[in-house]
Amino acid sequence: MTSESIVGGGGSARSAGQASSRQGSAFRVGVIGGDGIGPEVVAEALKVVDAAGIALETVAYDLGAGRYLRTGEVLPASVLDELRELDAILLGAVGPPVGSSEVPSGLLERGLLLKLRFELDLYINLRPFTPTPGSIAEGSDFAVVRENTEGSYAGEGGFLRKDTAQEVATQGAVNTRFGVERCLRFAFDLARTRERKSLTLVHKANVLTFAGDLWRRAFDEVGDGFPEVHRAYDHVDASCIYLVEKPSRYDVIVTDNLFGDIITDLAGAVSGGIGLAASANLNPERTGPSLFEPVHGAAWDIAGKHTANPLAAIRSAALMLDHLGEAEVAARITKAVVEHAVSSSARNTPGGSYTGKSQMSTAEIGDAIAEKV
């Protein structure tokens, strides 16, 4: 990452001209440690931000499986109102232990994560990938822009004759011209700031003839306003092959909510593991706070063992600082994360645990990054 803003838009959620944190004004950041390894990796991310000289006024929020099991609450309206007033939100991970039946499946995803995306209008999910040496995608540098509030996750659908032999379940995908266009404009804006200036739309327009047609027509029409950006299109199944066989094909990918959820996990896997994968859930208009989180889950199997890999959380915090206008500091942190991953031959499991030639604890990795910045 360069000192240019990767999240687009520049500036911060504050009014123009307001003093930056390095001039003594702290950013107000909501911290949702969550469940499992979430609090552990968030603590290291905050450690690194502090070491980089950025003042944060943090407000801790008890949200996740733990709160639900204690109180039956997922995201109270009063808490949501408080979150709206913050500059940003940093989240660790939420979810019950694997196999737990105490938290209904999908409750936290719909009631917390998706609700935050919808209520705060976090319509862009941005995931940058800087693959490590030895990974399938070594030598690549690409980003995925995922539409974050529509598509198959909008909740359109229902049951007919549920729990009978004739049960019917429908699940629609909502795609509005407004929602598609604003996502595409963000992606084109991002692509034109990068060296290759290339944007690929990923969809399944040959089969999804209504949604795909809307995305392709909007892609072409919005793209006419960005003549400097090279345009391409890939079917999503072909894109999965390219991400494995030739990920260097991509500079910036833009896609819908469901396809983006799938291909970003694949991109993380081929780039060195999702223990390195960071994400930004953005409100580019800054009408509310944006949310930043590592892609990995709560990884209860390693919680409390001090082996969780905090690199994705630290990089997510860098994305947060970039969004808040601290691009130079964000670039330093990201560079330190990448250098550490390279020097330690880091390999990361889906659970987020850290393994490699240099066995370091969660806190030791945080200390190493903090020292570099």
PDB file of C-alpha atoms in Angstrom, residues 86-301:
ATOM      1  CA  LEU A  86     -18.675   7.248  16.447  1.00  0.00           C
ATOM      2  CA  ASP A  87     -15.900   7.908  13.939  1.00  0.00           C
ATOM      3  CA  ALA A  88     -15.343   4.190  13.270  1.00  0.00           C
ATOM      4  CA  ILE A  89     -15.908   0.694  14.650  1.00  0.00           C
ATOM      5  CA  LEU A  90     -13.248  -2.009  15.089  1.00  0.00           C
ATOM      6  CA  LEU A  91     -14.566  -5.558  15.461  1.00  0.00           C
ATOM      7  CA  GLY A  92     -12.672  -8.719  16.389  1.00  0.00           C
ATOM      8  CA  ALA A  93     -14.936 -11.710  15.757  1.00  0.00           C
ATOM      9  CA  VAL A  94     -18.352 -12.937  16.832  1.00  0.00           C
ATOM     10  CA  GLY A  95     -19.806 -16.415  17.042  1.00  0.00           C
ATOM     11  CA  PRO A  96     -20.388 -19.311  19.431  1.00  0.00           C
ATOM     12  CA  PRO A  97     -18.115 -22.351  19.669  1.00  0.00           C
ATOM     13  CA  VAL A  98     -18.450 -24.775  16.760  1.00  0.00           C
ATOM     14  CA  GLY A  99     -21.295 -27.181  17.371  1.00  0.00           C
ATOM     15  CA  SER A 100     -22.973 -25.026  20.004  1.00  0.00           C
ATOM     16  CA  SER A 101     -26.766 -25.112  19.834  1.00  0.00           C
ATOM     17  CA  GLU A 102     -27.337 -22.332  22.356  1.00  0.00           C
ATOM     18  CA  VAL A 103     -27.122 -19.581  19.733  1.00  0.00           C
ATOM     19  CA  PRO A 104     -29.522 -20.140  16.808  1.00  0.00           C
ATOM     20  CA  SER A 105     -27.770 -20.498  13.470  1.00  0.00           C
ATOM     21  CA  GLY A 106     -27.549 -17.197  11.630  1.00  0.00           C
ATOM     22  CA  LEU A 107     -28.778 -15.112  14.568  1.00  0.00           C
ATOM     23  CA  LEU A 108     -25.570 -13.114  15.002  1.00  0.00           C
ATOM     24  CA  GLU A 109     -24.963 -12.811  11.276  1.00  0.00           C
ATOM     25  CA  ARG A 110     -28.423 -11.359  10.654  1.00  0.00           C
ATOM     26  CA  GLY A 111     -29.010  -9.580  13.934  1.00  0.00           C
ATOM     27  CA  LEU A 112     -25.575  -8.009  14.353  1.00  0.00           C
ATOM     28  CA  LEU A 113     -23.292  -8.068  11.316  1.00  0.00           C
ATOM     29  CA  LEU A 114     -25.904  -7.650   8.589  1.00  0.00           C
ATOM     30  CA  LYS A 115     -27.932  -5.253  10.694  1.00  0.00           C
ATOM     31  CA  LEU A 116     -24.901  -3.006  11.162  1.00  0.00           C
ATOM     32  CA  ARG A 117     -24.268  -3.061   7.411  1.00  0.00           C
ATOM     33  CA  PHE A 118     -27.854  -2.143   6.605  1.00  0.00           C
ATOM     34  CA  GLU A 119     -28.445   0.389   9.387  1.00  0.00           C
ATOM     35  CA  LEU A 120     -25.122   2.216   8.928  1.00  0.00           C
ATOM     36  CA  ASP A 121     -25.295   1.951   5.098  1.00  0.00           C
ATOM     37  CA  LEU A 122     -21.986   0.099   4.883  1.00  0.00           C
ATOM     38  CA  TYR A 123     -22.570  -0.651   1.229  1.00  0.00           C
ATOM     39  CA  ILE A 124     -18.937  -1.306   0.290  1.00  0.00           C
ATOM     40  CA  ASN A 125     -16.956  -4.273   1.538  1.00  0.00           C
ATOM     41  CA  LEU A 126     -13.325  -3.729   0.572  1.00  0.00           C
ATOM     42  CA  ARG A 127     -10.719  -6.463   0.920  1.00  0.00           C
ATOM     43  CA  PRO A 128      -7.146  -5.811  -0.223  1.00  0.00           C
ATOM     44  CA  PHE A 129      -4.831  -8.766  -0.805  1.00  0.00           C
ATOM     45  CA  THR A 130      -1.021  -8.650  -0.675  1.00  0.00           C
ATOM     46  CA  PRO A 131      -0.012 -12.302  -1.086  1.00  0.00           C
ATOM     47  CA  THR A 132       2.944 -13.648   0.876  1.00  0.00           C
ATOM     48  CA  PRO A 133       5.945 -15.450  -0.658  1.00  0.00           C
ATOM     49  CA  GLY A 134       5.200 -19.109  -1.195  1.00  0.00           C
ATOM     50  CA  SER A 135       1.471 -18.564  -1.550  1.00  0.00           C
ATOM     51  CA  ILE A 136      -0.343 -19.418  -4.776  1.00  0.00           C
ATOM     52  CA  ALA A 137      -0.875 -15.723  -5.472  1.00  0.00           C
ATOM     53  CA  GLU A 138       2.722 -14.674  -4.738  1.00  0.00           C
ATOM     54  CA  GLY A 139       3.616 -11.546  -6.698  1.00  0.00           C
ATOM     55  CA  SER A 140       0.011 -10.383  -7.087  1.00  0.00           C
ATOM     56  CA  ASP A 141      -1.532  -7.298  -5.542  1.00  0.00           C
ATOM     57  CA  PHE A 142      -5.277  -6.928  -5.914  1.00  0.00           C
ATOM     58  CA  ALA A 143      -8.424  -5.798  -4.140  1.00  0.00           C
ATOM     59  CA  VAL A 144     -12.030  -6.964  -4.162  1.00  0.00           C
ATOM     60  CA  VAL A 145     -14.913  -4.505  -3.941  1.00  0.00           C
ATOM     61  CA  ARG A 146     -18.066  -6.311  -2.838  1.00  0.00           C
ATOM     62  CA  GLU A 147     -21.533  -4.763  -2.784  1.00  0.00           C
ATOM     63  CA  ASN A 148     -22.488  -5.168   0.865  1.00  0.00           C
ATOM     64  CA  THR A 149     -26.189  -4.411   1.414  1.00  0.00           C
ATOM     65  CA  GLU A 150     -28.164  -5.969  -1.449  1.00  0.00           C
ATOM     66  CA  GLY A 151     -28.169  -9.199  -3.443  1.00  0.00           C
ATOM     67  CA  SER A 152     -29.027 -12.510  -1.819  1.00  0.00           C
ATOM     68  CA  TYR A 153     -28.352 -11.164   1.666  1.00  0.00           C
ATOM     69  CA  ALA A 154     -31.099  -8.527   1.566  1.00  0.00           C
ATOM     70  CA  GLY A 155     -33.538 -11.037   3.061  1.00  0.00           C
ATOM     71  CA  GLU A 156     -36.096 -11.296   0.256  1.00  0.00           C
ATOM     72  CA  GLY A 157     -37.862 -14.664   0.218  1.00  0.00           C
ATOM     73  CA  GLY A 158     -39.942 -16.976   2.347  1.00  0.00           C
ATOM     74  CA  PHE A 159     -41.594 -20.352   2.857  1.00  0.00           C
ATOM     75  CA  LEU A 160     -44.753 -21.967   1.566  1.00  0.00           C
ATOM     76  CA  ARG A 161     -46.165 -25.006   3.350  1.00  0.00           C
ATOM     77  CA  LYS A 162     -43.195 -25.116   5.718  1.00  0.00           C
ATOM     78  CA  ASP A 163     -42.498 -28.441   7.477  1.00  0.00           C
ATOM     79  CA  THR A 164     -44.619 -30.402   5.030  1.00  0.00           C
ATOM     80  CA  ALA A 165     -43.613 -32.760   2.233  1.00  0.00           C
ATOM     81  CA  GLN A 166     -44.572 -29.998  -0.218  1.00  0.00           C
ATOM     82  CA  GLU A 167     -42.438 -27.285   1.398  1.00  0.00           C
ATOM     83  CA  VAL A 168     -41.211 -24.508  -0.893  1.00  0.00           C
ATOM     84  CA  ALA A 169     -38.403 -22.095   0.025  1.00  0.00           C
ATOM     85  CA  THR A 170     -37.615 -19.045  -2.099  1.00  0.00           C
ATOM     86  CA  GLN A 171     -34.596 -16.773  -1.703  1.00  0.00           C
ATOM     87  CA  GLY A 172     -34.387 -13.803  -4.004  1.00  0.00           C
ATOM     88  CA  ALA A 173     -31.549 -11.447  -4.831  1.00  0.00           C
ATOM     89  CA  VAL A 174     -32.301  -7.733  -4.646  1.00  0.00           C
ATOM     90  CA  ASN A 175     -30.330  -5.570  -7.077  1.00  0.00           C
ATOM     91  CA  THR A 176     -31.251  -1.911  -7.434  1.00  0.00           C
ATOM     92  CA  ARG A 177     -29.825   0.420 -10.034  1.00  0.00           C
ATOM     93  CA  PHE A 178     -28.967   2.842  -7.234  1.00  0.00           C
ATOM     94  CA  GLY A 179     -27.139   0.206  -5.194  1.00  0.00           C
ATOM     95  CA  VAL A 180     -25.278  -1.291  -8.145  1.00  0.00           C
ATOM     96  CA  GLU A 181     -24.184   2.076  -9.533  1.00  0.00           C
ATOM     97  CA  ARG A 182     -22.801   3.434  -6.284  1.00  0.00           C
ATOM     98  CA  CYS A 183     -20.794   0.251  -5.767  1.00  0.00           C
ATOM     99  CA  LEU A 184     -19.428   0.446  -9.307  1.00  0.00           C
ATOM    100  CA  ARG A 185     -18.490   4.112  -8.929  1.00  0.00           C
ATOM    101  CA  PHE A 186     -16.495   3.304  -5.805  1.00  0.00           C
ATOM    102  CA  ALA A 187     -14.710   0.486  -7.632  1.00  0.00           C
ATOM    103  CA  PHE A 188     -13.872   2.651 -10.650  1.00  0.00           C
ATOM    104  CA  ASP A 189     -12.656   5.415  -8.329  1.00  0.00           C
ATOM    105  CA  LEU A 190     -10.367   2.917  -6.594  1.00  0.00           C
ATOM    106  CA  ALA A 191      -9.093   1.380  -9.841  1.00  0.00           C
ATOM    107  CA  ARG A 192      -8.077   4.704 -11.331  1.00  0.00           C
ATOM    108  CA  THR A 193      -5.829   5.450  -8.321  1.00  0.00           C
ATOM    109  CA  ARG A 194      -3.864   2.215  -8.787  1.00  0.00           C
ATOM    110  CA  GLU A 195      -0.923   1.651 -11.090  1.00  0.00           C
ATOM    111  CA  ARG A 196      -2.610  -0.862 -13.398  1.00  0.00           C
ATOM    112  CA  LYS A 197      -5.941   0.981 -13.534  1.00  0.00           C
ATOM    113  CA  SER A 198      -7.868  -2.194 -14.289  1.00  0.00           C
ATOM    114  CA  LEU A 199     -11.333  -3.227 -13.091  1.00  0.00           C
ATOM    115  CA  THR A 200     -12.985  -6.614 -13.618  1.00  0.00           C
ATOM    116  CA  LEU A 201     -16.686  -7.207 -13.054  1.00  0.00           C
ATOM    117  CA  VAL A 202     -17.359 -10.735 -11.745  1.00  0.00           C
ATOM    118  CA  HIS A 203     -20.895 -12.116 -12.050  1.00  0.00           C
ATOM    119  CA  LYS A 204     -22.860 -14.906 -13.764  1.00  0.00           C
ATOM    120  CA  ALA A 205     -24.671 -12.883 -16.400  1.00  0.00           C
ATOM    121  CA  ASN A 206     -25.184 -15.796 -18.771  1.00  0.00           C
ATOM    122  CA  VAL A 207     -27.488 -17.543 -16.275  1.00  0.00           C
ATOM    123  CA  LEU A 208     -28.613 -14.767 -13.913  1.00  0.00           C
ATOM    124  CA  THR A 209     -30.038 -12.888 -16.861  1.00  0.00           C
ATOM    125  CA  PHE A 210     -31.835 -10.147 -14.903  1.00  0.00           C
ATOM    126  CA  ALA A 211     -29.382  -9.283 -12.133  1.00  0.00           C
ATOM    127  CA  GLY A 212     -26.405  -9.959 -14.382  1.00  0.00           C
ATOM    128  CA  ASP A 213     -27.833  -7.784 -17.134  1.00  0.00           C
ATOM    129  CA  LEU A 214     -28.315  -4.882 -14.716  1.00  0.00           C
ATOM    130  CA  TRP A 215     -24.752  -5.200 -13.429  1.00  0.00           C
ATOM    131  CA  ARG A 216     -23.242  -5.408 -16.931  1.00  0.00           C
ATOM    132  CA  ARG A 217     -25.209  -2.482 -18.342  1.00  0.00           C
ATOM    133  CA  ALA A 218     -24.422  -0.342 -15.307  1.00  0.00           C
ATOM    134  CA  PHE A 219     -20.761  -1.403 -15.493  1.00  0.00           C
ATOM    135  CA  ASP A 220     -20.496  -0.239 -19.085  1.00  0.00           C
ATOM    136  CA  GLU A 221     -22.387   3.004 -18.533  1.00  0.00           C
ATOM    137  CA  VAL A 222     -20.558   4.015 -15.343  1.00  0.00           C
ATOM    138  CA  GLY A 223     -17.283   2.951 -16.936  1.00  0.00           C
ATOM    139  CA  ASP A 224     -17.749   5.445 -19.756  1.00  0.00           C
ATOM    140  CA  GLY A 225     -17.018   8.128 -17.172  1.00  0.00           C
ATOM    141  CA  PHE A 226     -13.664   6.512 -16.361  1.00  0.00           C
ATOM    142  CA  PRO A 227     -11.915   6.225 -19.746  1.00  0.00           C
ATOM    143  CA  GLU A 228      -8.532   5.714 -18.069  1.00  0.00           C
ATOM    144  CA  VAL A 229      -9.686   2.452 -16.429  1.00  0.00           C
ATOM    145  CA  HIS A 230      -9.396  -0.799 -18.397  1.00  0.00           C
ATOM    146  CA  ARG A 231     -12.592  -2.881 -18.121  1.00  0.00           C
ATOM    147  CA  ALA A 232     -13.045  -6.656 -18.166  1.00  0.00           C
ATOM    148  CA  TYR A 233     -15.694  -9.217 -17.277  1.00  0.00           C
ATOM    149  CA  ASP A 234     -15.400 -12.776 -15.862  1.00  0.00           C
ATOM    150  CA  HIS A 235     -18.050 -15.297 -14.914  1.00  0.00           C
ATOM    151  CA  VAL A 236     -17.744 -16.110 -11.220  1.00  0.00           C
ATOM    152  CA  ASP A 237     -16.901 -19.780 -11.775  1.00  0.00           C
ATOM    153  CA  ALA A 238     -14.133 -18.830 -14.201  1.00  0.00           C
ATOM    154  CA  SER A 239     -12.896 -16.233 -11.728  1.00  0.00           C
ATOM    155  CA  CYS A 240     -12.451 -18.939  -9.093  1.00  0.00           C
ATOM    156  CA  ILE A 241     -10.204 -20.811 -11.520  1.00  0.00           C
ATOM    157  CA  TYR A 242      -8.200 -17.684 -12.344  1.00  0.00           C
ATOM    158  CA  LEU A 243      -7.710 -16.860  -8.658  1.00  0.00           C
ATOM    159  CA  VAL A 244      -6.029 -20.235  -8.251  1.00  0.00           C
ATOM    160  CA  GLU A 245      -4.197 -20.510 -11.565  1.00  0.00           C
ATOM    161  CA  LYS A 246      -3.367 -16.881 -12.401  1.00  0.00           C
ATOM    162  CA  PRO A 247      -4.379 -14.390  -9.689  1.00  0.00           C
ATOM    163  CA  SER A 248      -2.069 -11.767 -11.225  1.00  0.00           C
ATOM    164  CA  ARG A 249      -4.822 -11.379 -13.815  1.00  0.00           C
ATOM    165  CA  TYR A 250      -6.609  -9.106 -11.350  1.00  0.00           C
ATOM    166  CA  ASP A 251      -6.076  -5.562 -10.136  1.00  0.00           C
ATOM    167  CA  VAL A 252      -9.501  -4.604  -8.768  1.00  0.00           C
ATOM    168  CA  ILE A 253     -12.517  -6.933  -8.814  1.00  0.00           C
ATOM    169  CA  VAL A 254     -16.065  -5.649  -8.320  1.00  0.00           C
ATOM    170  CA  THR A 255     -18.921  -8.047  -7.658  1.00  0.00           C
ATOM    171  CA  ASP A 256     -22.210  -8.580  -5.877  1.00  0.00           C
ATOM    172  CA  ASN A 257     -22.778  -9.562  -2.261  1.00  0.00           C
ATOM    173  CA  LEU A 258     -22.951 -13.357  -2.525  1.00  0.00           C
ATOM    174  CA  PHE A 259     -20.222 -13.814  -5.120  1.00  0.00           C
ATOM    175  CA  GLY A 260     -18.038 -11.380  -3.196  1.00  0.00           C
ATOM    176  CA  ASP A 261     -18.448 -13.378  -0.003  1.00  0.00           C
ATOM    177  CA  ILE A 262     -17.238 -16.505  -1.775  1.00  0.00           C
ATOM    178  CA  ILE A 263     -14.358 -15.216  -3.879  1.00  0.00           C
ATOM    179  CA  THR A 264     -12.849 -13.112  -1.088  1.00  0.00           C
ATOM    180  CA  ASP A 265     -12.462 -16.227   1.059  1.00  0.00           C
ATOM    181  CA  LEU A 266     -10.813 -17.967  -1.870  1.00  0.00           C
ATOM    182  CA  ALA A 267      -8.604 -14.936  -2.459  1.00  0.00           C
ATOM    183  CA  GLY A 268      -7.564 -15.025   1.185  1.00  0.00           C
ATOM    184  CA  ALA A 269      -6.716 -18.708   0.974  1.00  0.00           C
ATOM    185  CA  VAL A 270      -4.502 -18.326  -2.104  1.00  0.00           C
ATOM    186  CA  SER A 271      -2.838 -15.185  -0.711  1.00  0.00           C
ATOM    187  CA  GLY A 272      -1.374 -16.807   2.393  1.00  0.00           C
ATOM    188  CA  GLY A 273      -4.400 -17.642   4.540  1.00  0.00           C
ATOM    189  CA  ILE A 274      -7.314 -15.764   6.028  1.00  0.00           C
ATOM    190  CA  GLY A 275      -5.228 -15.094   9.108  1.00  0.00           C
ATOM    191  CA  LEU A 276      -3.829 -12.235   7.004  1.00  0.00           C
ATOM    192  CA  ALA A 277      -7.119 -11.120   5.422  1.00  0.00           C
ATOM    193  CA  ALA A 278      -8.484  -7.742   6.492  1.00  0.00           C
ATOM    194  CA  SER A 279     -11.715  -6.037   5.515  1.00  0.00           C
ATOM    195  CA  ALA A 280     -13.384  -2.644   5.560  1.00  0.00           C
ATOM    196  CA  ASN A 281     -17.166  -2.225   5.609  1.00  0.00           C
ATOM    197  CA  LEU A 282     -17.472   1.309   4.317  1.00  0.00           C
ATOM    198  CA  ASN A 283     -19.982   4.111   4.268  1.00  0.00           C
ATOM    199  CA  PRO A 284     -18.179   6.211   1.632  1.00  0.00           C
ATOM    200  CA  GLU A 285     -20.531   9.167   2.128  1.00  0.00           C
ATOM    201  CA  ARG A 286     -19.517   9.193   5.817  1.00  0.00           C
ATOM    202  CA  THR A 287     -23.074   9.660   7.067  1.00  0.00           C
ATOM    203  CA  GLY A 288     -22.125   7.236   9.831  1.00  0.00           C
ATOM    204  CA  PRO A 289     -19.145   5.212  11.025  1.00  0.00           C
ATOM    205  CA  SER A 290     -17.501   2.522   8.912  1.00  0.00           C
ATOM    206  CA  LEU A 291     -16.651  -0.874  10.392  1.00  0.00           C
ATOM    207  CA  PHE A 292     -13.342  -2.730  10.137  1.00  0.00           C
ATOM    208  CA  GLU A 293     -12.753  -6.395  10.931  1.00  0.00           C
ATOM    209  CA  PRO A 294     -10.496  -9.360  10.191  1.00  0.00           C
ATOM    210  CA  VAL A 295     -12.107 -11.980   7.986  1.00  0.00           C
ATOM    211  CA  HIS A 296     -11.413 -14.963  10.248  1.00  0.00           C
ATOM    212  CA  GLY A 297     -13.952 -16.202  12.758  1.00  0.00           C
ATOM    213  CA  ALA A 298     -13.964 -16.543  16.528  1.00  0.00           C
ATOM    214  CA  ALA A 299     -11.736 -19.675  16.461  1.00  0.00           C
ATOM    215  CA  TRP A 300     -12.813 -20.875  19.880  1.00  0.00           C
ATOM    216  CA  ASP A 301     -10.451 -23.856  19.641  1.00  0.00           C
TER     217      ASP A 301
END
